[in-house]
C-alpha positions as YAML, in Angstrom:
chain: A
units: angstrom
residues:
- id: 1
  name: MET
  ca: [84.91, 106.68, 95.29]
- id: 2
  name: LYS
  ca: [81.43, 105.24, 94.77]
- id: 3
  name: ASN
  ca: [82.03, 101.48, 94.63]
- id: 4
  name: LYS
  ca: [81.43, 100.12, 98.15]
- id: 5
  name: PHE
  ca: [83.29, 96.86, 97.50]
- id: 6
  name: ILE
  ca: [86.44, 98.72, 96.47]
- id: 7
  name: LYS
  ca: [86.21, 100.92, 99.56]
- id: 8
  name: VAL
  ca: [85.92, 97.90, 101.84]
- id: 9
  name: LEU
  ca: [88.80, 96.17, 100.07]
- id: 10
  name: LEU
  ca: [91.00, 99.25, 100.39]
- id: 11
  name: ILE
  ca: [90.26, 99.60, 104.10]
- id: 12
  name: ILE
  ca: [91.10, 95.94, 104.75]
- id: 13
  name: ILE
  ca: [94.27, 96.06, 102.63]
- id: 14
  name: GLY
  ca: [95.34, 99.17, 104.51]
- id: 15
  name: TYR
  ca: [95.02, 97.42, 107.86]
- id: 16
  name: VAL
  ca: [96.77, 94.24, 106.66]
- id: 17
  name: ALA
  ca: [99.67, 96.32, 105.33]
- id: 18
  name: TYR
  ca: [99.81, 98.19, 108.64]
- id: 19
  name: TYR
  ca: [99.99, 94.94, 110.60]
- id: 20
  name: ILE
  ca: [102.69, 93.44, 108.38]
- id: 21
  name: LEU
  ca: [104.84, 96.57, 108.59]
- id: 22
  name: LEU
  ca: [104.34, 96.81, 112.34]
- id: 23
  name: ARG
  ca: [105.37, 93.24, 113.04]
- id: 24
  name: CYS
  ca: [108.10, 93.02, 110.38]
- id: 25
  name: ARG
  ca: [107.46, 89.32, 109.93]
- id: 26
  name: PHE
  ca: [108.94, 89.45, 106.45]
- id: 27
  name: VAL
  ca: [112.33, 90.76, 107.66]
- id: 28
  name: PRO
  ca: [114.64, 87.86, 108.61]
- id: 29
  name: TRP
  ca: [116.70, 89.82, 111.15]
- id: 30
  name: SER
  ca: [113.71, 91.41, 112.89]
- id: 31
  name: ASP
  ca: [112.37, 89.97, 116.14]
- id: 32
  name: GLY
  ca: [108.83, 90.85, 115.04]
- id: 33
  name: GLU
  ca: [108.00, 92.48, 118.36]
- id: 34
  name: LEU
  ca: [110.45, 95.27, 119.04]
- id: 35
  name: HIS
  ca: [110.69, 96.36, 115.43]
- id: 36
  name: THR
  ca: [114.43, 95.72, 115.18]
- id: 37
  name: PHE
  ca: [114.46, 96.38, 111.46]
- id: 38
  name: TYR
  ca: [113.37, 100.00, 111.80]
- id: 39
  name: GLY
  ca: [116.20, 100.63, 114.22]
- id: 40
  name: THR
  ca: [118.69, 99.87, 111.47]
- id: 41
  name: LEU
  ca: [117.23, 102.70, 109.39]
- id: 42
  name: LEU
  ca: [117.93, 105.36, 112.01]
- id: 43
  name: PRO
  ca: [121.03, 107.57, 112.09]
- id: 44
  name: ASP
  ca: [123.65, 106.60, 114.66]
- id: 45
  name: ALA
  ca: [122.68, 109.54, 116.89]
- id: 46
  name: LEU
  ca: [119.27, 107.98, 117.55]
- id: 47
  name: GLU
  ca: [120.37, 104.35, 117.80]
- id: 48
  name: GLY
  ca: [120.92, 104.52, 121.55]
- id: 49
  name: LEU
  ca: [117.50, 106.05, 122.19]
- id: 50
  name: TRP
  ca: [115.87, 103.40, 120.00]
- id: 51
  name: ASN
  ca: [117.53, 100.57, 121.91]
- id: 52
  name: GLU
  ca: [116.81, 102.01, 125.37]
- id: 53
  name: SER
  ca: [113.29, 103.42, 125.02]
- id: 54
  name: GLN
  ca: [110.37, 101.10, 124.32]
- id: 55
  name: ILE
  ca: [107.94, 103.99, 123.88]
- id: 56
  name: PHE
  ca: [110.24, 105.58, 121.29]
- id: 57
  name: ARG
  ca: [110.35, 102.26, 119.41]
- id: 58
  name: ASN
  ca: [106.57, 101.94, 119.56]
- id: 59
  name: ILE
  ca: [105.89, 105.46, 118.30]
- id: 60
  name: GLY
  ca: [108.48, 105.16, 115.55]
- id: 61
  name: ALA
  ca: [107.32, 101.74, 114.37]
- id: 62
  name: HIS
  ca: [103.63, 102.67, 114.44]
- id: 63
  name: SER
  ca: [104.31, 105.87, 112.52]
- id: 64
  name: ILE
  ca: [106.04, 103.94, 109.74]
- id: 65
  name: ALA
  ca: [103.48, 101.12, 109.74]
- id: 66
  name: ALA
  ca: [100.59, 103.60, 109.52]
- id: 67
  name: ILE
  ca: [101.72, 104.90, 106.11]
- id: 68
  name: PRO
  ca: [99.42, 102.48, 104.17]
- id: 69
  name: ILE
  ca: [96.44, 103.44, 106.35]
- id: 70
  name: ILE
  ca: [97.11, 107.14, 105.84]
- id: 71
  name: GLY
  ca: [97.37, 106.45, 102.11]
- id: 72
  name: VAL
  ca: [93.95, 104.77, 102.13]
- id: 73
  name: MET
  ca: [92.46, 107.76, 103.93]
- id: 74
  name: PHE
  ca: [93.83, 110.06, 101.23]
- id: 75
  name: ILE
  ca: [92.21, 107.86, 98.59]
- id: 76
  name: LEU
  ca: [88.84, 107.79, 100.35]
- id: 77
  name: HIS
  ca: [88.68, 111.45, 101.38]
- id: 78
  name: LYS
  ca: [89.79, 114.90, 100.40]
- id: 79
  name: ALA
  ca: [92.96, 115.92, 102.20]
- id: 80
  name: LYS
  ca: [91.21, 118.69, 104.16]
- id: 81
  name: ASP
  ca: [88.60, 116.22, 105.49]
- id: 82
  name: ILE
  ca: [90.89, 113.44, 106.73]
- id: 83
  name: ILE
  ca: [91.33, 114.69, 110.29]
- id: 84
  name: SER
  ca: [87.60, 115.21, 110.82]
- id: 85
  name: GLU
  ca: [86.74, 111.89, 109.12]
- id: 86
  name: TRP
  ca: [89.09, 110.18, 111.54]
- id: 87
  name: GLY
  ca: [87.35, 111.90, 114.44]
- id: 88
  name: LEU
  ca: [90.45, 113.82, 115.49]
- id: 89
  name: ALA
  ca: [89.29, 117.38, 114.86]
- id: 90
  name: GLY
  ca: [90.86, 119.76, 117.34]
- id: 91
  name: ARG
  ca: [87.56, 121.21, 118.49]
- id: 92
  name: GLY
  ca: [86.69, 117.91, 120.18]
- id: 93
  name: PHE
  ca: [90.02, 117.47, 121.97]
- id: 94
  name: VAL
  ca: [89.35, 119.36, 125.20]
- id: 95
  name: LEU
  ca: [85.83, 117.91, 125.55]
- id: 96
  name: GLY
  ca: [87.13, 114.40, 124.90]
- id: 97
  name: MET
  ca: [89.94, 114.69, 127.45]
- id: 98
  name: LEU
  ca: [87.66, 116.04, 130.17]
- id: 99
  name: ILE
  ca: [84.93, 113.48, 129.53]
- id: 100
  name: GLY
  ca: [87.39, 110.57, 129.47]
- id: 101
  name: LEU
  ca: [88.97, 111.69, 132.73]
- id: 102
  name: LEU
  ca: [85.55, 112.14, 134.37]
- id: 103
  name: MET
  ca: [84.42, 108.68, 133.28]
- id: 104
  name: THR
  ca: [87.48, 106.99, 134.80]
- id: 105
  name: VAL
  ca: [87.12, 108.56, 138.27]
- id: 106
  name: PRO
  ca: [85.64, 105.29, 139.70]
- id: 107
  name: MET
  ca: [88.64, 103.32, 138.47]
- id: 108
  name: PHE
  ca: [91.16, 105.75, 139.93]
- id: 109
  name: ILE
  ca: [89.35, 105.71, 143.29]
- id: 110
  name: THR
  ca: [89.01, 101.91, 143.40]
- id: 111
  name: ASN
  ca: [92.60, 101.29, 142.30]
- id: 112
  name: ALA
  ca: [93.96, 103.90, 144.68]
- id: 113
  name: ILE
  ca: [92.15, 102.29, 147.61]
- id: 114
  name: CYS
  ca: [92.90, 98.66, 146.76]
- id: 115
  name: GLY
  ca: [96.20, 99.00, 144.92]
- id: 116
  name: THR
  ca: [99.72, 100.25, 145.51]
- id: 117
  name: TYR
  ca: [100.98, 103.46, 143.96]
- id: 118
  name: VAL
  ca: [103.82, 102.81, 141.53]
- id: 119
  name: PHE
  ca: [105.12, 105.51, 139.22]
- id: 120
  name: SER
  ca: [107.06, 104.75, 136.06]
- id: 121
  name: SER
  ca: [107.37, 107.30, 133.29]
- id: 122
  name: ASP
  ca: [107.82, 104.53, 130.71]
- id: 123
  name: ASN
  ca: [104.66, 102.72, 131.87]
- id: 124
  name: LEU
  ca: [102.73, 105.99, 131.95]
- id: 125
  name: MET
  ca: [103.76, 106.91, 128.41]
- id: 126
  name: SER
  ca: [103.04, 103.37, 127.21]
- id: 127
  name: ALA
  ca: [99.52, 103.55, 128.67]
- id: 128
  name: LEU
  ca: [98.81, 106.89, 127.00]
- id: 129
  name: TRP
  ca: [100.27, 105.67, 123.71]
- id: 130
  name: ALA
  ca: [98.23, 102.45, 123.76]
- id: 131
  name: GLY
  ca: [95.00, 104.41, 124.16]
- id: 132
  name: LEU
  ca: [95.91, 106.79, 121.37]
- id: 133
  name: SER
  ca: [97.27, 104.32, 118.81]
- id: 134
  name: GLU
  ca: [94.71, 101.54, 119.33]
- id: 135
  name: GLU
  ca: [91.73, 103.88, 119.11]
- id: 136
  name: ILE
  ca: [93.07, 105.59, 115.99]
- id: 137
  name: ILE
  ca: [93.60, 102.25, 114.25]
- id: 138
  name: PHE
  ca: [90.72, 100.08, 115.45]
- id: 139
  name: ARG
  ca: [87.93, 102.57, 116.10]
- id: 140
  name: GLY
  ca: [88.82, 105.64, 114.04]
- id: 141
  name: TYR
  ca: [90.07, 103.75, 111.00]
- id: 142
  name: LEU
  ca: [88.78, 100.18, 110.86]
- id: 143
  name: PHE
  ca: [85.37, 100.56, 112.51]
- id: 144
  name: GLY
  ca: [84.92, 104.21, 111.63]
- id: 145
  name: GLN
  ca: [85.53, 103.88, 107.91]
- id: 146
  name: LEU
  ca: [83.44, 100.73, 107.51]
- id: 147
  name: HIS
  ca: [80.59, 102.42, 109.37]
- id: 148
  name: ARG
  ca: [80.87, 105.96, 108.00]
- id: 149
  name: LYS
  ca: [82.29, 105.54, 104.52]
- id: 150
  name: CYS
  ca: [80.94, 102.10, 103.59]
- id: 151
  name: ASN
  ca: [77.62, 102.49, 105.45]
- id: 152
  name: TRP
  ca: [77.93, 99.20, 107.31]
- id: 153
  name: GLY
  ca: [75.67, 98.80, 110.33]
- id: 154
  name: PHE
  ca: [77.21, 99.29, 113.75]
- id: 155
  name: ILE
  ca: [77.47, 95.57, 114.57]
- id: 156
  name: TRP
  ca: [78.99, 94.49, 111.26]
- id: 157
  name: ALA
  ca: [81.37, 97.44, 111.18]
- id: 158
  name: SER
  ca: [82.45, 96.73, 114.78]
- id: 159
  name: LEU
  ca: [83.03, 93.01, 114.24]
- id: 160
  name: PRO
  ca: [86.36, 93.10, 112.30]
- id: 161
  name: ALA
  ca: [87.86, 95.56, 114.78]
- id: 162
  name: ALA
  ca: [86.59, 93.51, 117.74]
- id: 163
  name: ILE
  ca: [88.05, 90.25, 116.38]
- id: 164
  name: LEU
  ca: [91.44, 91.73, 115.56]
- id: 165
  name: PHE
  ca: [91.59, 93.80, 118.74]
- id: 166
  name: SER
  ca: [90.87, 90.75, 120.90]
- id: 167
  name: LEU
  ca: [93.35, 88.53, 119.05]
- id: 168
  name: LEU
  ca: [96.12, 91.10, 119.50]
- id: 169
  name: HIS
  ca: [95.49, 91.01, 123.26]
- id: 170
  name: LEU
  ca: [95.53, 87.22, 123.47]
- id: 171
  name: TYR
  ca: [99.10, 87.35, 124.80]
- id: 172
  name: GLN
  ca: [97.61, 88.58, 128.09]
- id: 173
  name: SER
  ca: [96.01, 85.20, 128.77]
- id: 174
  name: GLU
  ca: [97.58, 82.59, 130.99]
- id: 175
  name: GLN
  ca: [97.82, 78.97, 129.95]
- id: 176
  name: GLY
  ca: [94.54, 77.24, 129.27]
- id: 177
  name: ALA
  ca: [91.54, 77.63, 127.02]
- id: 178
  name: LEU
  ca: [89.37, 79.31, 129.70]
- id: 179
  name: SER
  ca: [91.89, 82.09, 130.24]
- id: 180
  name: ALA
  ca: [92.21, 82.66, 126.50]
- id: 181
  name: LEU
  ca: [88.44, 82.76, 126.02]
- id: 182
  name: SER
  ca: [88.12, 85.21, 128.93]
- id: 183
  name: VAL
  ca: [90.66, 87.58, 127.39]
- id: 184
  name: LEU
  ca: [88.99, 87.32, 123.98]
- id: 185
  name: ALA
  ca: [85.56, 88.04, 125.46]
- id: 186
  name: VAL
  ca: [86.70, 91.00, 127.58]
- id: 187
  name: THR
  ca: [88.71, 92.69, 124.83]
- id: 188
  name: ALA
  ca: [86.04, 92.06, 122.17]
- id: 189
  name: PHE
  ca: [83.46, 93.67, 124.46]
- id: 190
  name: GLY
  ca: [85.87, 96.55, 125.01]
- id: 191
  name: SER
  ca: [86.17, 97.06, 121.25]
- id: 192
  name: PHE
  ca: [82.38, 97.24, 120.82]
- id: 193
  name: TYR
  ca: [82.15, 99.51, 123.86]
- id: 194
  name: PHE
  ca: [84.77, 102.00, 122.63]
- id: 195
  name: GLY
  ca: [83.20, 101.92, 119.18]
- id: 196
  name: TRP
  ca: [79.79, 102.68, 120.71]
- id: 197
  name: LEU
  ca: [81.20, 105.69, 122.56]
- id: 198
  name: TYR
  ca: [82.86, 106.90, 119.37]
- id: 199
  name: ARG
  ca: [79.55, 106.67, 117.53]
- id: 200
  name: GLU
  ca: [77.35, 108.19, 120.25]
- id: 201
  name: TRP
  ca: [79.70, 111.11, 120.77]
- id: 202
  name: ASN
  ca: [79.20, 112.01, 117.12]
- id: 203
  name: PHE
  ca: [82.49, 110.52, 115.96]
- id: 204
  name: ASN
  ca: [84.63, 112.44, 118.45]
- id: 205
  name: LEU
  ca: [87.47, 109.93, 118.71]
- id: 206
  name: TRP
  ca: [89.04, 111.88, 121.58]
- id: 207
  name: VAL
  ca: [86.38, 110.45, 123.92]
- id: 208
  name: PRO
  ca: [87.34, 106.76, 123.54]
- id: 209
  name: ILE
  ca: [91.01, 107.73, 123.23]
- id: 210
  name: SER
  ca: [91.03, 109.53, 126.57]
- id: 211
  name: LEU
  ca: [88.85, 106.92, 128.30]
- id: 212
  name: HIS
  ca: [91.03, 104.06, 127.04]
- id: 213
  name: ALA
  ca: [94.24, 105.90, 127.97]
- id: 214
  name: PHE
  ca: [93.10, 106.94, 131.45]
- id: 215
  name: MET
  ca: [91.84, 103.42, 132.20]
- id: 216
  name: ASP
  ca: [95.29, 102.08, 131.34]
- id: 217
  name: VAL
  ca: [96.92, 104.83, 133.43]
- id: 218
  name: ALA
  ca: [94.81, 103.83, 136.44]
- id: 219
  name: TRP
  ca: [96.08, 100.26, 136.11]
- id: 220
  name: MET
  ca: [99.67, 101.40, 135.67]
- id: 221
  name: LEU
  ca: [99.72, 103.87, 138.57]
- id: 222
  name: PHE
  ca: [97.84, 101.66, 141.03]
- id: 223
  name: PRO
  ca: [98.50, 97.98, 140.27]
- id: 224
  name: LEU
  ca: [96.12, 95.80, 142.24]
- id: 225
  name: SER
  ca: [98.16, 92.63, 142.48]
- id: 226
  name: ASP
  ca: [101.70, 91.39, 142.26]
- id: 227
  name: GLU
  ca: [100.35, 88.63, 140.07]
- id: 228
  name: TYR
  ca: [99.77, 89.12, 136.36]
- id: 229
  name: TYR
  ca: [96.11, 89.76, 135.65]
- id: 230
  name: GLY
  ca: [96.08, 91.10, 132.10]
- id: 231
  name: ALA
  ca: [92.84, 92.05, 130.39]
- id: 232
  name: VAL
  ca: [90.54, 90.00, 132.65]
- id: 233
  name: GLY
  ca: [91.66, 91.71, 135.86]
- id: 234
  name: THR
  ca: [91.09, 91.15, 139.56]
- id: 235
  name: ILE
  ca: [87.79, 91.42, 141.44]
- id: 236
  name: ALA
  ca: [88.64, 94.86, 142.81]
- id: 237
  name: GLY
  ca: [89.85, 96.01, 139.41]
- id: 238
  name: ASN
  ca: [86.68, 94.82, 137.72]
- id: 239
  name: VAL
  ca: [84.52, 96.66, 140.27]
- id: 240
  name: GLY
  ca: [86.20, 99.91, 139.26]
- id: 241
  name: ARG
  ca: [85.98, 99.02, 135.61]
- id: 242
  name: VAL
  ca: [82.26, 98.22, 135.77]
- id: 243
  name: LEU
  ca: [81.54, 101.44, 137.67]
- id: 244
  name: THR
  ca: [83.48, 103.36, 135.02]
- id: 245
  name: ILE
  ca: [81.44, 101.75, 132.25]
- id: 246
  name: ILE
  ca: [78.18, 102.53, 134.06]
- id: 247
  name: LEU
  ca: [79.24, 106.15, 134.60]
- id: 248
  name: SER
  ca: [80.25, 106.46, 130.95]
- id: 249
  name: VAL
  ca: [76.81, 105.25, 129.85]
- id: 250
  name: VAL
  ca: [75.07, 107.72, 132.19]
- id: 251
  name: ILE
  ca: [77.22, 110.61, 130.97]
- id: 252
  name: THR
  ca: [76.58, 109.63, 127.36]
- id: 253
  name: ILE
  ca: [72.81, 109.54, 127.94]
- id: 254
  name: ILE
  ca: [72.95, 113.02, 129.50]
- id: 255
  name: TYR
  ca: [75.03, 114.28, 126.56]
- id: 256
  name: LYS
  ca: [72.57, 112.93, 124.00]
- id: 257
  name: ARG
  ca: [69.52, 114.31, 125.81]
- id: 258
  name: ARG
  ca: [71.02, 117.78, 126.11]
- id: 259
  name: ARG
  ca: [71.65, 117.75, 122.37]
- id: 260
  name: GLY
  ca: [68.12, 116.51, 121.68]
- id: 261
  name: GLU
  ca: [69.47, 113.30, 120.16]
- id: 262
  name: LYS
  ca: [68.54, 109.65, 120.65]
- id: 263
  name: LEU
  ca: [70.76, 106.72, 121.51]
- id: 264
  name: PHE
  ca: [71.23, 104.14, 118.72]
- id: 265
  name: ASP
  ca: [69.83, 106.56, 116.18]
- id: 266
  name: TYR
  ca: [71.80, 104.96, 113.36]
- id: 267
  name: LYS
  ca: [72.00, 101.76, 111.35]
- id: 268
  name: ILE
  ca: [72.61, 98.89, 113.78]
- id: 269
  name: VAL
  ca: [73.01, 95.85, 111.49]
...
């Protein structure tokens, strides 16, 4: 497809359709959060698993909701190119996992020292799934396609994903405008940050996926407070998070120099 406006429109429609299907707002008997409607479509043998396992509900609902997005990708690209255009090519998987784990070492150390070890298989799977699903949708699809396919500059292509990503995390704020603004600012920065990593690592989506997932795992395995701290975090948690960000920037600079490439060597605005 050569018309840029149509491409942009398709990408936006794909995301809107994904969000509507995910939340099931149009289904009267759905709670809009736990995807009750999709549970009624399952055979009786799976009904118990659907009701008892949140991660199973999340994976199932996201898989169904992603159908419009996958359809848009098939319209924009040849079938054989979709995986690589999304940044999910298998050749980048091992590198992405190792790099993401290495980058999050400061967070694991800080959380392990200051937090309390708590293991929950459901929380662990939810953390891994959040990193995978959110990066595929917001960075690989929304930012990635606007930047790669529509040739939008990095900032403009990142903006829709950052706005939507931050709004979807607004539930993590406590009461009050300051708390809400803090959550919006932190998550919007996170969206730009993950998008930057995706771009600098030559569209290897496994890098932000693994970093995002391992950061969430560090929080889940070593909670730092009995109180709810959401996206903004505690002082100790933010020390680990800042050190992780700094380390990720250093590792990215080393990666680019070894490849003979420059940072920000692409359209910014």
